[in-house]
Coordinates of C-alpha atoms and ligand atoms in Angstrom, one line a residue:
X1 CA -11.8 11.1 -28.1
X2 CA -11.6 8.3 -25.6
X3 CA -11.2 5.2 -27.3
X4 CA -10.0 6.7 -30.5
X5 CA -7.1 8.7 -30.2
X6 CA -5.9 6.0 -28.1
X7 CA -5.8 3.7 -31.3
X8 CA -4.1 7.0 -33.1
X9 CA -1.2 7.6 -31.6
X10 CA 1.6 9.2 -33.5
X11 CA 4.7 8.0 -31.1
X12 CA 2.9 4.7 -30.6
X13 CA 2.5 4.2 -34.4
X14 CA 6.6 5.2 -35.1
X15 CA 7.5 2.7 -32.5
X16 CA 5.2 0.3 -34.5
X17 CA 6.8 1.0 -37.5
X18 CA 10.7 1.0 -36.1
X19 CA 9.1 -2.7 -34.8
X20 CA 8.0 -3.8 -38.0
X21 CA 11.2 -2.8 -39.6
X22 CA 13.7 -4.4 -37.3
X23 CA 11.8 -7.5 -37.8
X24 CA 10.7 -8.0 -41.8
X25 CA 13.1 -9.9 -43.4
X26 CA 15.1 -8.0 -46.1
X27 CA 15.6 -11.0 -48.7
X28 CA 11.8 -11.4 -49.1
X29 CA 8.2 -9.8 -49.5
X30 CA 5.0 -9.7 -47.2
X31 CA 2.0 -9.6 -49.5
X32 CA -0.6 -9.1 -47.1
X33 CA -4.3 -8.5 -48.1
X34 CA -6.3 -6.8 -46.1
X35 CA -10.0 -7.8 -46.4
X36 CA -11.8 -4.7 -45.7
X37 CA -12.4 -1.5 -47.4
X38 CA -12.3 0.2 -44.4
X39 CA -9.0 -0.9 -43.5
X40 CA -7.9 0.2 -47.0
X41 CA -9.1 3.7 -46.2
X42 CA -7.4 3.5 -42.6
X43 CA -4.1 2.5 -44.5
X44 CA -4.3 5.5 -47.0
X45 CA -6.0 8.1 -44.5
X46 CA -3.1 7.6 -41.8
X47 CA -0.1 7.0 -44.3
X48 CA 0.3 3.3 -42.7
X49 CA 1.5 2.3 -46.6
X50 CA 4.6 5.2 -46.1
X51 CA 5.6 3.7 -42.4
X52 CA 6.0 0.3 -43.9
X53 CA 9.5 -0.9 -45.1
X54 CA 9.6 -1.2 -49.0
X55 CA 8.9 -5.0 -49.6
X56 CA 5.8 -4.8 -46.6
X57 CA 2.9 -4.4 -49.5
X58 CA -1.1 -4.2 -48.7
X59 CA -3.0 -5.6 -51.6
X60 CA -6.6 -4.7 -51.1
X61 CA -9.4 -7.0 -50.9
X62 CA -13.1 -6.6 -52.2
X63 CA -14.7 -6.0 -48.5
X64 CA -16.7 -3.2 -49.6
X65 CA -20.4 -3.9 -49.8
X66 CA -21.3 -1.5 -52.0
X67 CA -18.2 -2.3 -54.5
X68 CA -19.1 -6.2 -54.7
X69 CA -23.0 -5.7 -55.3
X70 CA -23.7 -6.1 -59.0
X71 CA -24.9 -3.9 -61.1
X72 CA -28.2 -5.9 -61.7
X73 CA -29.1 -5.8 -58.5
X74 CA -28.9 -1.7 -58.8
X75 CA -30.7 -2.4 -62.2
X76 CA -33.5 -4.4 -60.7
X77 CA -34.2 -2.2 -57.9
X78 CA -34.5 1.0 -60.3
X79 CA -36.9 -1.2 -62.1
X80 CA -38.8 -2.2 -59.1
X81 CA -39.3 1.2 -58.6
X82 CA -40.0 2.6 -62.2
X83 CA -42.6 0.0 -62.6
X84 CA -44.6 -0.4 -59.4
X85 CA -45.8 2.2 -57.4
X86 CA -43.6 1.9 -54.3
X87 CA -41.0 3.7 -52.5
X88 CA -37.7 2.8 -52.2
X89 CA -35.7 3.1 -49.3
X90 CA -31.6 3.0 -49.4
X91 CA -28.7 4.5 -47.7
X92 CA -27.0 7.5 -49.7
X93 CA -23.7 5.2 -50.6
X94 CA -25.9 3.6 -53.2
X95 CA -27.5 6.2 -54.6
X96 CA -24.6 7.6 -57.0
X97 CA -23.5 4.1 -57.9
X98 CA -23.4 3.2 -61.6
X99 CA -26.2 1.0 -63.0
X100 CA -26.8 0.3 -66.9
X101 CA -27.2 2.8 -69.3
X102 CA -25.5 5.7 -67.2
X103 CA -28.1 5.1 -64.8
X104 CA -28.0 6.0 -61.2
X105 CA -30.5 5.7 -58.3
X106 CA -30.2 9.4 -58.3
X107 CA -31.0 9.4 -61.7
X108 CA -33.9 7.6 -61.3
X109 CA -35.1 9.3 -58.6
X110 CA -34.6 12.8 -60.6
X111 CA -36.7 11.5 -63.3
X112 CA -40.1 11.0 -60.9
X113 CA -39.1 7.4 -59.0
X114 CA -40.2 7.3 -55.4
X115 CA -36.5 6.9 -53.8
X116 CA -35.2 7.6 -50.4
X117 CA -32.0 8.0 -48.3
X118 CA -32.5 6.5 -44.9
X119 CA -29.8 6.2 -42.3
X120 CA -31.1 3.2 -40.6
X121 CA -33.9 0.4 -41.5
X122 CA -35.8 2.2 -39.0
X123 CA -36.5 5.1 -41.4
X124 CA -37.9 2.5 -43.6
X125 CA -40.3 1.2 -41.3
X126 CA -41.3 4.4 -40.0
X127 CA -42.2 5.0 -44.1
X128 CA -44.3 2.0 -44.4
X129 CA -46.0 3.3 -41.2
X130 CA -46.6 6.5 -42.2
X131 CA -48.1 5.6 -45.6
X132 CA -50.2 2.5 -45.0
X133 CA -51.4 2.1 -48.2
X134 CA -48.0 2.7 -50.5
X135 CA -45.7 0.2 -50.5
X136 CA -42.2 0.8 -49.0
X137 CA -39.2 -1.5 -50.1
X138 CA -36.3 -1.5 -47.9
X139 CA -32.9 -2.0 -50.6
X140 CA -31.3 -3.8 -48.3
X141 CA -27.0 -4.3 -48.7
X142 CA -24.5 -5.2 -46.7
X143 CA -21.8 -7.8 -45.3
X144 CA -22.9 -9.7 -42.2
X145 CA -22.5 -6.3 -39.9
X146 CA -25.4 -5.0 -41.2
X147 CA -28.0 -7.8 -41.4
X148 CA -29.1 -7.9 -38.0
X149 CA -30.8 -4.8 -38.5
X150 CA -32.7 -5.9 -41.4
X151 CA -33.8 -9.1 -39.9
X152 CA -34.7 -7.0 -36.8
X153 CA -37.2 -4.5 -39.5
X154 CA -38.5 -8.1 -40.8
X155 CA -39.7 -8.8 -37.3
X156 CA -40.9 -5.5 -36.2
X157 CA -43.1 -5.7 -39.5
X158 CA -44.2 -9.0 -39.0
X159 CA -45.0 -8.3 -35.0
X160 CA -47.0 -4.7 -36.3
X161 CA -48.8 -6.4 -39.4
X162 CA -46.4 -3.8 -41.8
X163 CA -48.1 -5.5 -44.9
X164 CA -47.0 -2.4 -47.1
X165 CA -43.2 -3.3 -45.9
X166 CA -40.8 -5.4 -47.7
X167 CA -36.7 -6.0 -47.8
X168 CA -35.3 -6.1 -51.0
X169 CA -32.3 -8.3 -49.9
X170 CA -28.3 -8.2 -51.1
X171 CA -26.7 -9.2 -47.7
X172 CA -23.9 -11.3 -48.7
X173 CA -21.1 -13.3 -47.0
X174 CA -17.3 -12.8 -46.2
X175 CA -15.9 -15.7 -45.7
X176 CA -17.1 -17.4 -48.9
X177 CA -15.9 -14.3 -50.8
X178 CA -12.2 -15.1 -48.7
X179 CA -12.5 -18.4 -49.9
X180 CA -13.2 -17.6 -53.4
X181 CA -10.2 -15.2 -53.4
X182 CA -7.8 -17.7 -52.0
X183 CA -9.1 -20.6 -53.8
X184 CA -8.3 -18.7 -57.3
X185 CA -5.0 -20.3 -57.1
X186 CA -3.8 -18.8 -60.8
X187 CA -3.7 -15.5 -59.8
X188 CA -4.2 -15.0 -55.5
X189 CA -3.6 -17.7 -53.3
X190 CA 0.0 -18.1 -54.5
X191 CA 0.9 -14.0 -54.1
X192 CA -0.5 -13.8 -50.7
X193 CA 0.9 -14.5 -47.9
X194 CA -1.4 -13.5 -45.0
X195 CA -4.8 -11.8 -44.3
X196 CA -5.8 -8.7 -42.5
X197 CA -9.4 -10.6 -41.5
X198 CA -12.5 -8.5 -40.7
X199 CA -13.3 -6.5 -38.1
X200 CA -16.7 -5.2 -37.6
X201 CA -18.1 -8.4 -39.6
X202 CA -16.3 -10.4 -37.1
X203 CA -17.9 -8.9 -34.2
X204 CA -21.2 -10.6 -36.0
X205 CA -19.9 -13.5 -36.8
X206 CA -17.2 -14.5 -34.2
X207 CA -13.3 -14.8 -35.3
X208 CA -13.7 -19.2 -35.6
X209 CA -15.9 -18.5 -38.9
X210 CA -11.9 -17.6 -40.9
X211 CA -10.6 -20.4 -39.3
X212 CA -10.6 -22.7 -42.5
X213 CA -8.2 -19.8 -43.7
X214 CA -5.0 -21.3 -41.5
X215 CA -7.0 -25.2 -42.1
X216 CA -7.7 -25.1 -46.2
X217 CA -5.5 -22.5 -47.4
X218 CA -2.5 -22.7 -45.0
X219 CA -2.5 -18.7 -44.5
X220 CA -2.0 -16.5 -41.8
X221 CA -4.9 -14.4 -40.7
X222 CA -5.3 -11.8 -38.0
X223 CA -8.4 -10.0 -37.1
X224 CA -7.9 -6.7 -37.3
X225 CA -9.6 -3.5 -35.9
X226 CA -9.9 -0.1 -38.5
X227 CA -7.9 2.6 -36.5
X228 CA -4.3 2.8 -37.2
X229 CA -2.4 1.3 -34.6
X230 CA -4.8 -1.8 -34.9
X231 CA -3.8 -2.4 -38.8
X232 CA 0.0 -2.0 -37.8
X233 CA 0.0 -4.2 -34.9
X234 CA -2.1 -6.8 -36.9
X235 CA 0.9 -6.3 -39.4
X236 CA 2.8 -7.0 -37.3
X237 CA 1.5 -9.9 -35.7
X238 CA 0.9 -11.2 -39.7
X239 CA 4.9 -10.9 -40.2
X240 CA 5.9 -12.6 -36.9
X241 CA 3.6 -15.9 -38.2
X242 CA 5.0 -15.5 -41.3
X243 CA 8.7 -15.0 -40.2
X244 CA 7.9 -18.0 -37.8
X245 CA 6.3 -20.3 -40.5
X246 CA 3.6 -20.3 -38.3
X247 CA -0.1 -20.4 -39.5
X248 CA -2.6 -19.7 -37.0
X249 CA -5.8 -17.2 -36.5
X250 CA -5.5 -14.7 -34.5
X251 CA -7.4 -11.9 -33.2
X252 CA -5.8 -8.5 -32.7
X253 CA -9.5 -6.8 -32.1
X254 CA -10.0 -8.4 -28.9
X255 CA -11.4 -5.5 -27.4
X256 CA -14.5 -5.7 -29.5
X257 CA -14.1 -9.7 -31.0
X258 CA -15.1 -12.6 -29.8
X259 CA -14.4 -16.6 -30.8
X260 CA -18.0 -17.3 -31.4
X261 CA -19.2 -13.8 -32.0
X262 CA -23.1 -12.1 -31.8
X263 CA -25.2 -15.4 -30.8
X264 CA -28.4 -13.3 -30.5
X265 CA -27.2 -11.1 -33.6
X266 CA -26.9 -14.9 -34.9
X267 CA -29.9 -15.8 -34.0
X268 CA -31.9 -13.0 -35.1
X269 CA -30.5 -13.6 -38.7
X270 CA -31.0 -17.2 -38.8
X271 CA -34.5 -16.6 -37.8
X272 CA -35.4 -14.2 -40.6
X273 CA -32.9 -15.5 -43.3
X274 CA -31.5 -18.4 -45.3
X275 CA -28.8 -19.3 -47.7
X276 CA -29.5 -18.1 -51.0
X277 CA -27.7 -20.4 -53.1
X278 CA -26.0 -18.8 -55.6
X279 CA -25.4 -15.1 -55.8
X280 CA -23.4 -12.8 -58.0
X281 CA -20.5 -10.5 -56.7
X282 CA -18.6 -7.6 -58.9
X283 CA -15.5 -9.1 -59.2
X284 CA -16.2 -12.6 -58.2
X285 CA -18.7 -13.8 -60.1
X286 CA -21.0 -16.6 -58.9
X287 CA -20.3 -17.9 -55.6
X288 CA -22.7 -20.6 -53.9
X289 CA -24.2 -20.4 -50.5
X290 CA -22.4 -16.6 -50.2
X291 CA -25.6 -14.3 -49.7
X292 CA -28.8 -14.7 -47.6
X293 CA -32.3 -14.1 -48.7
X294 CA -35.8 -13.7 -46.8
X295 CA -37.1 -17.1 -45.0
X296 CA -39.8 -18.8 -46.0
X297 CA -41.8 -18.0 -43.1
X298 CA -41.1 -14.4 -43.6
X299 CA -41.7 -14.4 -47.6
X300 CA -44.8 -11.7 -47.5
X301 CA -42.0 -9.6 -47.1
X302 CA -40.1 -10.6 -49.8
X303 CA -39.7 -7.9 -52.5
X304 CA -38.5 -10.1 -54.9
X305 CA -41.2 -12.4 -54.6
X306 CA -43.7 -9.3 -54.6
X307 CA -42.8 -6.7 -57.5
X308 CA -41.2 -9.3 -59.6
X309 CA -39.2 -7.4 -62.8
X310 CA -38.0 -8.8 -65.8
X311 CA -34.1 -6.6 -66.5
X312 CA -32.3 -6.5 -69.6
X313 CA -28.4 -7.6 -69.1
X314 CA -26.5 -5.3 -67.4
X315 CA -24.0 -3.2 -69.4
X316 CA -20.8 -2.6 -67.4
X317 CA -18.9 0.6 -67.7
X318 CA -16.4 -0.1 -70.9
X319 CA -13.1 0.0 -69.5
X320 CA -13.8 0.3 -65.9
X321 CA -11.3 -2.3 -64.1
X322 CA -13.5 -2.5 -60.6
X323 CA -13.8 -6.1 -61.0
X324 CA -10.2 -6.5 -61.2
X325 CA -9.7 -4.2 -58.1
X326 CA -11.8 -6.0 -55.9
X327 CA -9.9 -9.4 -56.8
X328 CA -6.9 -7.5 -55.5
X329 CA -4.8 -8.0 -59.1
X330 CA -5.0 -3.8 -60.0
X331 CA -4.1 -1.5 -58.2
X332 CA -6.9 2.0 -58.4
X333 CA -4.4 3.4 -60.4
X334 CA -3.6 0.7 -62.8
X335 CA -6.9 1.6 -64.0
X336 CA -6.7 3.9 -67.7
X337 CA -9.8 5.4 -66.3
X338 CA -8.2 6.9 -62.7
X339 CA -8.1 10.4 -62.4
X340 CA -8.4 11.0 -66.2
X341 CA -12.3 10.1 -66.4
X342 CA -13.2 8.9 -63.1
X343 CA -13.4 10.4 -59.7
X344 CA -15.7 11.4 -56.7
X345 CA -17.3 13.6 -58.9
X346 CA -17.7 11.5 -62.3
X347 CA -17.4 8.6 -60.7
X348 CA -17.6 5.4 -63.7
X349 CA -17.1 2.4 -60.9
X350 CA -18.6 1.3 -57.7
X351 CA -15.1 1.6 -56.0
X352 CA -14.9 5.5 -56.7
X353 CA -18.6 5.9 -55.7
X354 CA -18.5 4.0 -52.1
X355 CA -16.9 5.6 -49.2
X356 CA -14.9 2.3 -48.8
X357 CA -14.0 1.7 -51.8
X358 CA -10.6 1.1 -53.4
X359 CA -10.3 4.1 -55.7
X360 CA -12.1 6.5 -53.5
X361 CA -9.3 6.0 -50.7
X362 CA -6.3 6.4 -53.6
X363 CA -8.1 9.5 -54.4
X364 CA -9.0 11.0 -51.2
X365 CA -5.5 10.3 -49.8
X366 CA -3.3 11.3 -52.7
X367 CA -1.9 8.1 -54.8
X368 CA -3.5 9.5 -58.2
X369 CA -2.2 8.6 -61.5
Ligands
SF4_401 FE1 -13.6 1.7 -62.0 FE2 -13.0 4.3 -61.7 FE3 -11.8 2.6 -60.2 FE4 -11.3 2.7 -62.8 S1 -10.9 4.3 -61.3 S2 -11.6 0.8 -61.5 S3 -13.3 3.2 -63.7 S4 -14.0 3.0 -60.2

């Protein structure tokens, strides 16, 4: 597939590695997180962990959307639509995701809640146009590579007078989520020692917005693509700074990244959205100014605003260690839970439920307990 197998090269990939090998040095480690779930499933899928030399170690970071949202925000949108008559509209990764009280969306939905899989905020809208009269709730999630589309729906539905349409809204933001990581100086800043940045959110966003990585934190960081070769030449690249004592940002994806990124992707958000300014994340708690929420000028279609809910406190799965995941200090299968009672099927944690979570790519790929 043109443009793929490119980036998949077996021979290209063993030269990579025999590169990386002749040039780690042997009398130290390379902690290197890498930010994105989807580059944790591209390490595990392609067996980049096995090419690497023995003290070259990926510590996986929480850049899965559907890992870091919180369990009351599951909570509050299966009350939204338990209590009001409404539909809601999500993608499938959410719907087997635990919420308090071994709840599920799927769960809900089973016992008569009006919930839907979409594939795109464009099902959503076409919902709220084919039933003018029934609310439709679009459960919006998502780093900052999926909120352009959701501030597009909040236009269309503003241009087409959608009154029956409103975004219930969990975009949040990476790079307060980096700095929160590298800022918790007692357990992370100190044990890594360079960072795999994001890709796809990147493309959004523009590589200067992980620049204060190199500025305040004094860390490597190299945009990386998702296929293969990209995660081992960004490796690589992330061992030459730090072999060098160089500390600099650089961007491996430059086939898709820019410097400033997405200005009309940009734009569009900025129109639609503002800081929210404080917002819970599995794993990281409360961070300020790290999510978005609906602008004032587009608050009809506020969910929150409209089918207000009062939840009780959520009730984390006893002895799930998700949290401690995302922060990067467990490994999947430090967990007591891995394998034993939790997997796709049973799944007792976000990271097992979400195609780019942490547990999900030790399980799929073969590191089990
Ligand atoms: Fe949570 Fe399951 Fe992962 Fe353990 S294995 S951290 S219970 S998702």
């Amino acid at each position: 597939m043109k443009y793929l197998d490119e980036f998949r090269d077996g021979q290209l990939a063993r030269q990579l590695a025999d590169r990386i090998a002749a040039e780690v040095n042997p009398n130290r480690y390379y902690r290197l997180m890498e930010f994105c779930g989807g580059h944790t499933h591209a390490i595990f899928r392609y067996g980049i962990q096995d090419l690497m030399p023995p003290n070259v170690h990926f510590i996986h970071g929480p850049g899965c959307p559907v890992c870091v949202l919180p369990m009351a925000r599951i909570d509050q949108a299966i009350a939204m639509a338990q209590q009001y008559s409404i539909t809601l509209a999500t993608y499938g990764d959410l719907m087997r995701v635990p919420a308090s009280h071994r709840q599920t969306l799927f769960s809900a939905k089973a016992a008569g809640a009006d919930i839907r899989i979409i594939t795109s905020t464009q099902d959503a809208l076409t919902f709220a146009r084919q039933t003018s009269t029934r609310p439709v709730v679009l459960f919006a999630i998502g780093f900052e590579t999926t909120t352009p589309p959701t501030a597009v729906a909040l236009i269309t539905a503003q241009q087409e007078r959608l009154h029956n349409f409103s975004v219930f809204c969990n975009h949040v933001l990476t790079p307060p989520a980096l700095q929160a990581i590298l800022t918790d100086t007692a357990h992370q800043s100190a044990s890594i020692d360079g960072i795999l940045g994001p890709s796809h959110v990147s493309t959004i966003i523009g590589s200067a917005a992980y620049q204060f990585v190199t500025q305040a934190f004094n860390k490597p960081i190299v945009i990386a693509g998702f296929e293969p070769l990209d995660v081992m030449q960004s490796t690589l690249m992330l061992i030459r700074q730090i072999n060098d004592g160089r500390c600099v940002l650089e961007n491996q994806y430059q086939r898709v990244v820019t410097t400033a990124g997405n200005c009309k992707a940009q734009a569009l958000m900025k129109m639609t959205l503002k800081l929210r300014p404080q917002f819970e994340w599995r794993g990281l708690g409360w961070l300020a100014n790290s999510a978005l929420q609906i602008a004032d000028e587009y608050a009809e279609f506020d969910a929150e605003q409209r089918f207000a809910v009062t939840i009780k406190p959520s009730e984390e799965q006893r002895g799930c260690q998700c949290p401690s995941v995302l922060r990067g200090q467990l490994e999947p299968t430090d967990c007591p839970l891995f394998g034993r009672v939790c997997n796709p099927e049973n799944p007792l944690g976000a990271c097992m439920v979400s195609s780019e979570g942490a547990c999900a790519a030790y399980w799929n790929y073969g590191r089990r307990a």
